[in-house]
mmCIF file of C-alpha atoms in Angstrom:
data_model
loop_
_atom_site.group_PDB
_atom_site.id
_atom_site.type_symbol
_atom_site.label_atom_id
_atom_site.label_comp_id
_atom_site.label_asym_id
_atom_site.label_seq_id
_atom_site.Cartn_x
_atom_site.Cartn_y
_atom_site.Cartn_z
ATOM 1 C CA UNK A 1 -1.670 13.344 -14.561
ATOM 2 C CA UNK A 2 -2.682 11.443 -11.498
ATOM 3 C CA UNK A 3 -4.158 12.761 -8.307
ATOM 4 C CA UNK A 4 -3.476 11.325 -4.910
ATOM 5 C CA UNK A 5 -6.710 11.472 -2.940
ATOM 6 C CA UNK A 6 -5.036 11.776 0.385
ATOM 7 C CA UNK A 7 -5.944 14.040 3.275
ATOM 8 C CA UNK A 8 -3.658 14.485 6.248
ATOM 9 C CA UNK A 9 -4.212 16.555 9.356
ATOM 10 C CA UNK A 10 -1.663 18.275 11.516
ATOM 11 C CA UNK A 11 -3.055 19.384 14.873
ATOM 12 C CA UNK A 12 -1.815 22.266 16.960
ATOM 13 C CA UNK A 13 -3.164 24.151 19.934
ATOM 14 C CA UNK A 14 -2.268 27.813 19.887
ATOM 15 C CA UNK A 15 -3.450 30.540 22.232
ATOM 16 C CA UNK A 16 -6.089 28.199 23.645
ATOM 17 C CA UNK A 17 -7.694 27.592 20.259
ATOM 18 C CA UNK A 18 -7.511 24.465 18.183
ATOM 19 C CA UNK A 19 -5.869 24.677 14.817
ATOM 20 C CA UNK A 20 -6.363 21.802 12.443
ATOM 21 C CA UNK A 21 -4.434 22.089 9.256
ATOM 22 C CA UNK A 22 -5.952 19.940 6.539
ATOM 23 C CA UNK A 23 -3.360 19.035 3.986
ATOM 24 C CA UNK A 24 -5.509 19.311 0.871
ATOM 25 C CA UNK A 25 -5.776 16.901 -1.987
ATOM 26 C CA UNK A 26 -2.318 16.566 -3.394
ATOM 27 C CA UNK A 27 -2.008 16.781 -7.145
ATOM 28 C CA UNK A 28 0.847 16.338 -9.554
ATOM 29 C CA UNK A 29 -0.929 18.419 -12.186
ATOM 30 C CA UNK A 30 -1.497 22.155 -12.002
ATOM 31 C CA UNK A 31 -5.023 23.374 -11.433
ATOM 32 C CA UNK A 32 -6.710 25.463 -14.061
ATOM 33 C CA UNK A 33 -7.488 29.054 -13.189
ATOM 34 C CA UNK A 34 -5.942 32.194 -11.868
ATOM 35 C CA UNK A 35 -2.702 32.378 -9.932
ATOM 36 C CA UNK A 36 -4.058 35.006 -7.512
ATOM 37 C CA UNK A 37 -6.881 34.328 -5.058
ATOM 38 C CA UNK A 38 -10.157 36.060 -5.979
ATOM 39 C CA UNK A 39 -10.926 37.528 -2.543
ATOM 40 C CA UNK A 40 -14.438 38.729 -3.414
ATOM 41 C CA UNK A 41 -15.441 35.198 -4.439
ATOM 42 C CA UNK A 42 -13.668 33.627 -1.455
ATOM 43 C CA UNK A 43 -15.439 35.951 0.981
ATOM 44 C CA UNK A 44 -18.847 35.521 -0.624
ATOM 45 C CA UNK A 45 -18.509 31.718 -0.689
ATOM 46 C CA UNK A 46 -17.201 31.559 2.881
ATOM 47 C CA UNK A 47 -20.084 33.726 4.105
ATOM 48 C CA UNK A 48 -22.631 31.553 2.313
ATOM 49 C CA UNK A 49 -21.118 28.335 3.695
ATOM 50 C CA UNK A 50 -20.990 29.778 7.237
ATOM 51 C CA UNK A 51 -24.616 30.868 7.050
ATOM 52 C CA UNK A 52 -25.778 27.526 5.690
ATOM 53 C CA UNK A 53 -24.252 25.746 8.692
ATOM 54 C CA UNK A 54 -25.508 28.433 11.087
ATOM 55 C CA UNK A 55 -29.075 27.905 9.867
ATOM 56 C CA UNK A 56 -28.739 24.220 10.758
ATOM 57 C CA UNK A 57 -27.823 25.252 14.319
ATOM 58 C CA UNK A 58 -30.549 27.917 14.708
ATOM 59 C CA UNK A 59 -28.057 30.803 14.580
ATOM 60 C CA UNK A 60 -28.749 34.041 12.696
ATOM 61 C CA UNK A 61 -26.845 34.823 9.524
ATOM 62 C CA UNK A 62 -23.485 36.559 9.709
ATOM 63 C CA UNK A 63 -22.707 39.649 7.636
ATOM 64 C CA UNK A 64 -19.370 40.491 6.046
ATOM 65 C CA UNK A 65 -17.320 43.146 7.791
ATOM 66 C CA UNK A 66 -14.845 45.244 5.802
ATOM 67 C CA UNK A 67 -12.839 45.839 8.974
ATOM 68 C CA UNK A 68 -12.615 42.102 9.734
ATOM 69 C CA UNK A 69 -11.823 41.370 6.069
ATOM 70 C CA UNK A 70 -8.902 43.797 6.329
ATOM 71 C CA UNK A 71 -7.460 42.427 9.574
ATOM 72 C CA UNK A 72 -7.948 38.820 8.422
ATOM 73 C CA UNK A 73 -6.208 39.637 5.129
ATOM 74 C CA UNK A 74 -3.298 41.298 6.904
ATOM 75 C CA UNK A 75 -2.843 38.187 9.037
ATOM 76 C CA UNK A 76 -3.224 35.803 6.055
ATOM 77 C CA UNK A 77 -0.499 37.748 4.226
ATOM 78 C CA UNK A 78 1.764 37.520 7.273
ATOM 79 C CA UNK A 79 1.401 33.764 7.775
ATOM 80 C CA UNK A 80 1.790 33.139 4.028
ATOM 81 C CA UNK A 81 5.043 35.121 4.051
ATOM 82 C CA UNK A 82 6.391 33.276 7.106
ATOM 83 C CA UNK A 83 4.932 29.828 6.441
ATOM 84 C CA UNK A 84 4.119 29.687 10.156
ATOM 85 C CA UNK A 85 0.437 28.960 10.812
ATOM 86 C CA UNK A 86 -0.229 30.761 14.084
ATOM 87 C CA UNK A 87 -3.057 32.794 15.553
ATOM 88 C CA UNK A 88 -2.853 36.575 15.612
ATOM 89 C CA UNK A 89 -3.253 38.624 18.770
ATOM 90 C CA UNK A 90 -6.745 39.779 17.781
ATOM 91 C CA UNK A 91 -9.465 40.004 20.405
ATOM 92 C CA UNK A 92 -11.905 38.790 17.737
ATOM 93 C CA UNK A 93 -12.642 35.118 17.191
ATOM 94 C CA UNK A 94 -10.317 33.546 14.631
ATOM 95 C CA UNK A 95 -10.157 30.341 12.608
ATOM 96 C CA UNK A 96 -7.169 29.337 10.467
ATOM 97 C CA UNK A 97 -6.834 26.903 7.571
ATOM 98 C CA UNK A 98 -4.054 25.868 5.210
ATOM 99 C CA UNK A 99 -4.177 23.753 2.081
ATOM 100 C CA UNK A 100 -0.929 22.371 0.677
ATOM 101 C CA UNK A 101 -0.739 21.291 -2.964
ATOM 102 C CA UNK A 102 1.636 21.033 -5.884
ATOM 103 C CA UNK A 103 -0.973 22.805 -8.018
ATOM 104 C CA UNK A 104 -0.165 26.433 -8.784
ATOM 105 C CA UNK A 105 -3.675 27.696 -8.027
ATOM 106 C CA UNK A 106 -7.000 26.788 -6.480
ATOM 107 C CA UNK A 107 -10.395 28.292 -7.213
ATOM 108 C CA UNK A 108 -11.515 30.746 -4.550
ATOM 109 C CA UNK A 109 -14.892 29.024 -4.288
ATOM 110 C CA UNK A 110 -13.284 25.619 -3.699
ATOM 111 C CA UNK A 111 -10.845 27.052 -1.161
ATOM 112 C CA UNK A 112 -13.647 28.790 0.768
ATOM 113 C CA UNK A 113 -15.931 25.764 0.765
ATOM 114 C CA UNK A 114 -13.164 23.336 1.786
ATOM 115 C CA UNK A 115 -12.086 25.692 4.562
ATOM 116 C CA UNK A 116 -15.472 26.182 6.204
ATOM 117 C CA UNK A 117 -16.451 22.536 5.691
ATOM 118 C CA UNK A 118 -13.241 21.444 7.422
ATOM 119 C CA UNK A 119 -14.066 23.621 10.422
ATOM 120 C CA UNK A 120 -17.663 22.444 10.515
ATOM 121 C CA UNK A 121 -16.657 18.760 10.322
ATOM 122 C CA UNK A 122 -15.607 19.053 13.971
ATOM 123 C CA UNK A 123 -19.348 19.070 14.828
ATOM 124 C CA UNK A 124 -19.301 15.273 15.014
ATOM 125 C CA UNK A 125 -17.015 15.519 18.066
ATOM 126 C CA UNK A 126 -19.037 18.132 19.974
ATOM 127 C CA UNK A 127 -20.766 16.895 23.144
ATOM 128 C CA UNK A 128 -23.998 18.852 23.616
ATOM 129 C CA UNK A 129 -24.508 17.090 26.962
ATOM 130 C CA UNK A 130 -21.256 18.679 28.217
ATOM 131 C CA UNK A 131 -21.100 22.016 26.405
ATOM 132 C CA UNK A 132 -17.808 23.855 26.505
ATOM 133 C CA UNK A 133 -14.556 24.505 24.708
ATOM 134 C CA UNK A 134 -12.520 21.654 23.306
ATOM 135 C CA UNK A 135 -9.445 21.917 21.113
ATOM 136 C CA UNK A 136 -11.038 19.328 18.816
ATOM 137 C CA UNK A 137 -14.220 21.380 18.239
ATOM 138 C CA UNK A 138 -13.133 25.028 18.574
ATOM 139 C CA UNK A 139 -13.430 25.822 14.865
ATOM 140 C CA UNK A 140 -16.942 24.355 14.656
ATOM 141 C CA UNK A 141 -18.199 26.203 17.722
ATOM 142 C CA UNK A 142 -16.844 29.499 16.377
ATOM 143 C CA UNK A 143 -18.583 28.952 13.016
ATOM 144 C CA UNK A 144 -22.035 28.370 14.564
ATOM 145 C CA UNK A 145 -21.666 30.661 17.634
ATOM 146 C CA UNK A 146 -25.169 32.140 17.892
ATOM 147 C CA UNK A 147 -24.264 35.586 19.223
ATOM 148 C CA UNK A 148 -21.738 36.164 16.441
ATOM 149 C CA UNK A 149 -22.883 38.806 13.969
ATOM 150 C CA UNK A 150 -19.941 39.502 11.643
ATOM 151 C CA UNK A 151 -17.197 37.653 9.823
ATOM 152 C CA UNK A 152 -14.291 38.730 7.673
ATOM 153 C CA UNK A 153 -11.919 36.497 5.741
ATOM 154 C CA UNK A 154 -8.587 36.799 4.035
ATOM 155 C CA UNK A 155 -6.455 34.414 2.016
ATOM 156 C CA UNK A 156 -2.912 34.374 0.719
ATOM 157 C CA UNK A 157 -0.599 32.046 -1.155
ATOM 158 C CA UNK A 158 2.808 31.040 0.117
ATOM 159 C CA UNK A 159 4.968 27.943 0.092
ATOM 160 C CA UNK A 160 5.717 25.280 2.657
ATOM 161 C CA UNK A 161 8.228 22.446 2.682
ATOM 162 C CA UNK A 162 6.787 19.287 4.221
ATOM 163 C CA UNK A 163 8.943 16.168 4.525
ATOM 164 C CA UNK A 164 11.373 17.596 1.952
ATOM 165 C CA UNK A 165 8.709 18.441 -0.642
ATOM 166 C CA UNK A 166 7.911 22.040 -1.571
ATOM 167 C CA UNK A 167 4.162 22.760 -1.748
ATOM 168 C CA UNK A 168 2.116 25.777 -2.661
ATOM 169 C CA UNK A 169 0.313 26.774 0.519
ATOM 170 C CA UNK A 170 -3.056 28.512 0.487
ATOM 171 C CA UNK A 171 -3.789 30.113 3.862
ATOM 172 C CA UNK A 172 -7.253 31.259 4.960
ATOM 173 C CA UNK A 173 -8.019 33.359 8.026
ATOM 174 C CA UNK A 174 -11.559 34.188 9.165
ATOM 175 C CA UNK A 175 -12.167 36.527 12.077
ATOM 176 C CA UNK A 176 -15.459 36.901 13.964
ATOM 177 C CA UNK A 177 -17.140 39.581 16.031
ATOM 178 C CA UNK A 178 -18.102 39.339 18.685
ATOM 179 C CA UNK A 179 -15.716 36.498 19.458
ATOM 180 C CA UNK A 180 -17.175 33.089 20.224
ATOM 181 C CA UNK A 181 -15.879 30.241 22.370
ATOM 182 C CA UNK A 182 -16.540 32.150 25.581
ATOM 183 C CA UNK A 183 -16.546 29.896 28.649
ATOM 184 C CA UNK A 184 -19.952 29.666 30.297
ATOM 185 C CA UNK A 185 -21.787 30.724 27.128
ATOM 186 C CA UNK A 186 -21.700 27.473 25.130
ATOM 187 C CA UNK A 187 -25.222 26.213 26.055
ATOM 188 C CA UNK A 188 -26.784 29.423 24.687
ATOM 189 C CA UNK A 189 -24.577 29.705 21.596
ATOM 190 C CA UNK A 190 -23.945 26.191 20.259
ATOM 191 C CA UNK A 191 -27.340 24.690 19.583
ATOM 192 C CA UNK A 192 -28.208 21.195 18.387
ATOM 193 C CA UNK A 193 -29.344 20.936 14.790
#
């Protein structure tokens, strides 16, 4: 039972937003735990992780929105069924994440924390001296966007074949209201730690 500690990234730009797809830690052994994603735990953990990062950037805490949870879940189900990681047509802000593994399950807490941490890791590329949208920092800026007040997340399991290998794919969608990444509003909404 060996684990390959390998992380790969596939970058896409869709609908003007950056999508970075971290290919999670690959494992040849199944993970312990449930086969379904515990959405209550995922949402609670994702909210906590968002708000921890937002505090660092002087942004008020987000609250969970049932409406956004529902639309994010609908979209997560759709991309899990199709295996095509693409943004929805929502007018809300939206971040996407996918983790590919040979394990049959992943804990909801781990999935949520890895997701939001991956988005936040883009902070190291953000140029506060030239605030604005960049495809390499769009997830980060959405996470800490000061005028955002609500978030909703959904997650679903599917499969994905990558280079001839079939993986279990865990998709996460978080949607935000009001939407962030609005041109001209970056100086007021993405603050230095």
